[in-house]
Amino acid sequence: RDLHSFPTRRSSDLAIWRRFAYRLELHLPSQQARRRLLELFLNGYQSDEDFDAVAIVAETLSGADLRHVCESSIRLSVLSGQTTVSGIDLIRGIMRFRLGESFDFACTLPQQVKAVHDLQPDFFTCKRLAALFDTSEPTISRRLNEPGVTDHAKRRTKTSD
């Protein structure tokens, strides 16, 4: 028997999969595999930074998702005149992928800061959120402590980064 591969998107009709005699379960890549995939997909555009933090944030992304994020990040870097893609650029790309392409990091509305924070509360400390939104830690802390923000987010602002 021949094994055929068909490129699909998540929104594709799932009925096609019922026609296959065998199913292969593909797990999401490990943190180490995500790190290697980032290096591969950035193909010379990566900065000298350590991308371990990016690999942590990308834990819910497949290899195809990582490729999309890397290609989008490279495109944005080239359009803005940069020759490399930084770790913060990649994290922004991952967040746009997870929260929607129109997500705006120039805006620090409480619900936007909270949306990013809630994706990985243990990772997105005030210090990391401040770098991501290009603002100060006190501004991030105020946004997380505004009414309607969860108690978990408030506790994270009190711990040290």
Short mmCIF file of C-alpha atoms in Angstrom, two decimals:
data_model
loop_
_atom_site.label_atom_id
_atom_site.label_comp_id
_atom_site.label_asym_id
_atom_site.label_seq_id
_atom_site.Cartn_x
_atom_site.Cartn_y
_atom_site.Cartn_z
CA ARG A 1 0.00 0.00 0.00
CA ASP A 2 1.05 3.54 -0.63
CA LEU A 3 0.88 6.18 2.05
CA HIS A 4 -0.34 9.49 0.69
CA SER A 5 0.01 12.79 2.43
CA PHE A 6 -2.49 15.59 1.92
CA PRO A 7 -1.89 19.12 3.15
CA THR A 8 -4.83 20.13 5.28
CA ARG A 9 -5.93 22.95 7.55
CA ARG A 10 -7.71 22.46 10.83
CA SER A 11 -10.92 23.77 9.36
CA SER A 12 -10.86 21.20 6.55
CA ASP A 13 -13.63 18.67 6.22
CA LEU A 14 -12.87 15.86 8.65
CA ALA A 15 -14.85 13.36 6.56
CA ILE A 16 -11.77 12.72 4.44
CA TRP A 17 -10.04 11.11 7.44
CA ARG A 18 -12.79 8.47 7.73
CA ARG A 19 -11.71 7.15 4.34
CA PHE A 20 -8.25 6.14 5.52
CA ALA A 21 -7.69 2.60 6.76
CA TYR A 22 -4.98 3.73 9.21
CA ARG A 23 -4.62 6.72 11.40
CA LEU A 24 -1.36 8.14 12.57
CA GLU A 25 -1.37 10.10 15.77
CA LEU A 26 1.15 12.89 15.64
CA HIS A 27 1.98 14.46 18.94
CA LEU A 28 2.98 18.07 19.35
CA PRO A 29 6.75 18.56 19.27
CA SER A 30 8.68 18.61 22.56
CA GLN A 31 10.32 21.79 23.79
CA GLN A 32 13.66 20.67 22.38
CA ALA A 33 12.06 19.79 19.03
CA ARG A 34 10.27 23.17 18.93
CA ARG A 35 13.62 24.89 19.52
CA ARG A 36 15.19 22.98 16.63
CA LEU A 37 12.21 23.68 14.39
CA LEU A 38 12.48 27.40 15.14
CA GLU A 39 16.14 27.36 14.10
CA LEU A 40 15.28 25.43 10.94
CA PHE A 41 12.33 27.61 9.93
CA LEU A 42 14.12 30.89 10.68
CA ASN A 43 16.80 29.78 8.23
CA GLY A 44 19.46 32.37 9.04
CA TYR A 45 17.09 35.10 10.20
CA GLN A 46 17.40 34.26 13.89
CA SER A 47 19.18 36.66 16.19
CA ASP A 48 21.89 35.49 18.58
CA GLU A 49 19.30 35.15 21.34
CA ASP A 50 18.47 31.93 23.09
CA PHE A 51 15.05 30.81 21.87
CA ASP A 52 14.23 28.54 24.83
CA ALA A 53 11.61 31.02 26.07
CA VAL A 54 10.02 31.04 22.61
CA ALA A 55 9.93 27.23 22.61
CA ILE A 56 8.13 27.32 25.97
CA VAL A 57 5.48 29.77 24.73
CA ALA A 58 4.97 27.67 21.59
CA GLU A 59 4.02 24.52 23.52
CA THR A 60 0.55 24.25 21.93
CA LEU A 61 1.78 24.75 18.36
CA SER A 62 2.40 22.03 15.80
CA GLY A 63 5.36 22.03 13.45
CA ALA A 64 3.17 23.56 10.72
CA ASP A 65 2.00 26.27 13.13
CA LEU A 66 5.61 27.08 14.04
CA ARG A 67 6.51 27.33 10.36
CA HIS A 68 3.62 29.78 9.81
CA VAL A 69 4.72 31.92 12.79
CA CYS A 70 8.34 31.95 11.62
CA GLU A 71 7.41 32.88 8.05
CA SER A 72 5.13 35.68 9.27
CA SER A 73 7.79 36.97 11.66
CA ILE A 74 10.44 36.95 8.92
CA ARG A 75 8.07 38.82 6.61
CA LEU A 76 7.36 41.49 9.25
CA SER A 77 11.07 41.86 10.02
CA VAL A 78 11.99 42.30 6.37
CA LEU A 79 9.20 44.83 5.85
CA SER A 80 10.42 46.83 8.87
CA GLY A 81 14.02 46.81 7.60
CA GLN A 82 15.43 44.32 10.11
CA THR A 83 17.79 41.53 9.11
CA THR A 84 16.95 39.16 11.98
CA VAL A 85 13.94 38.01 13.98
CA SER A 86 14.21 38.50 17.74
CA GLY A 87 12.73 36.27 20.40
CA ILE A 88 10.20 38.95 21.33
CA ASP A 89 9.14 39.19 17.67
CA LEU A 90 8.53 35.44 17.64
CA ILE A 91 6.58 35.52 20.90
CA ARG A 92 4.42 38.31 19.46
CA GLY A 93 3.90 36.16 16.36
CA ILE A 94 2.87 33.19 18.49
CA MET A 95 0.44 35.34 20.47
CA ARG A 96 -1.07 36.73 17.25
CA PHE A 97 -1.42 33.17 15.97
CA ARG A 98 -3.17 32.08 19.17
CA LEU A 99 -5.25 35.25 19.76
CA GLY A 100 -5.89 36.41 16.21
CA GLU A 101 -3.78 38.15 13.59
CA SER A 102 -5.31 41.54 14.40
CA PHE A 103 -4.08 41.44 18.02
CA ASP A 104 -2.33 44.78 18.69
CA PHE A 105 0.66 44.89 21.06
CA ALA A 106 0.79 48.68 20.80
CA CYS A 107 -2.39 48.79 22.89
CA THR A 108 -2.19 47.89 26.59
CA LEU A 109 -5.87 47.61 27.40
CA PRO A 110 -6.44 45.46 30.49
CA GLN A 111 -8.31 42.78 28.54
CA GLN A 112 -5.43 42.46 26.04
CA VAL A 113 -2.77 42.20 28.73
CA LYS A 114 -4.94 39.68 30.56
CA ALA A 115 -5.56 37.64 27.39
CA VAL A 116 -1.83 37.14 26.88
CA HIS A 117 -1.18 36.57 30.58
CA ASP A 118 -3.90 33.93 30.85
CA LEU A 119 -2.44 31.84 28.02
CA GLN A 120 0.51 30.92 30.25
CA PRO A 121 0.25 32.65 33.63
CA ASP A 122 3.41 31.08 35.05
CA PHE A 123 5.48 32.24 32.08
CA PHE A 124 4.05 35.70 31.43
CA THR A 125 5.33 37.62 34.43
CA CYS A 126 5.04 41.42 34.61
CA LYS A 127 8.60 41.70 33.34
CA ARG A 128 7.92 39.56 30.27
CA LEU A 129 4.58 41.24 29.57
CA ALA A 130 6.25 44.65 29.80
CA ALA A 131 8.81 43.60 27.17
CA LEU A 132 6.11 42.11 24.97
CA PHE A 133 3.90 45.22 25.10
CA ASP A 134 6.91 47.57 25.09
CA THR A 135 5.81 49.34 28.25
CA SER A 136 6.78 49.49 31.93
CA GLU A 137 6.21 46.82 34.57
CA PRO A 138 4.10 49.21 36.71
CA THR A 139 1.79 49.80 33.72
CA ILE A 140 1.37 46.05 33.26
CA SER A 141 0.77 45.59 36.98
CA ARG A 142 -1.93 48.30 36.94
CA ARG A 143 -3.60 46.67 33.90
CA LEU A 144 -3.68 43.26 35.56
CA ASN A 145 -5.07 44.74 38.78
CA GLU A 146 -7.88 46.69 37.17
CA PRO A 147 -11.46 45.53 37.91
CA GLY A 148 -12.49 42.36 36.13
CA VAL A 149 -9.00 40.83 36.17
CA THR A 150 -8.78 37.40 37.81
CA ASP A 151 -7.31 36.83 41.26
CA HIS A 152 -4.70 34.53 39.71
CA ALA A 153 -3.39 37.38 37.56
CA LYS A 154 -3.27 39.64 40.61
CA ARG A 155 -1.23 37.07 42.57
CA ARG A 156 1.29 36.82 39.70
CA THR A 157 1.95 40.57 39.80
CA LYS A 158 3.05 40.27 43.43
CA THR A 159 5.67 37.59 42.76
CA SER A 160 9.10 38.54 41.58
CA ASP A 161 10.05 38.17 37.94
#
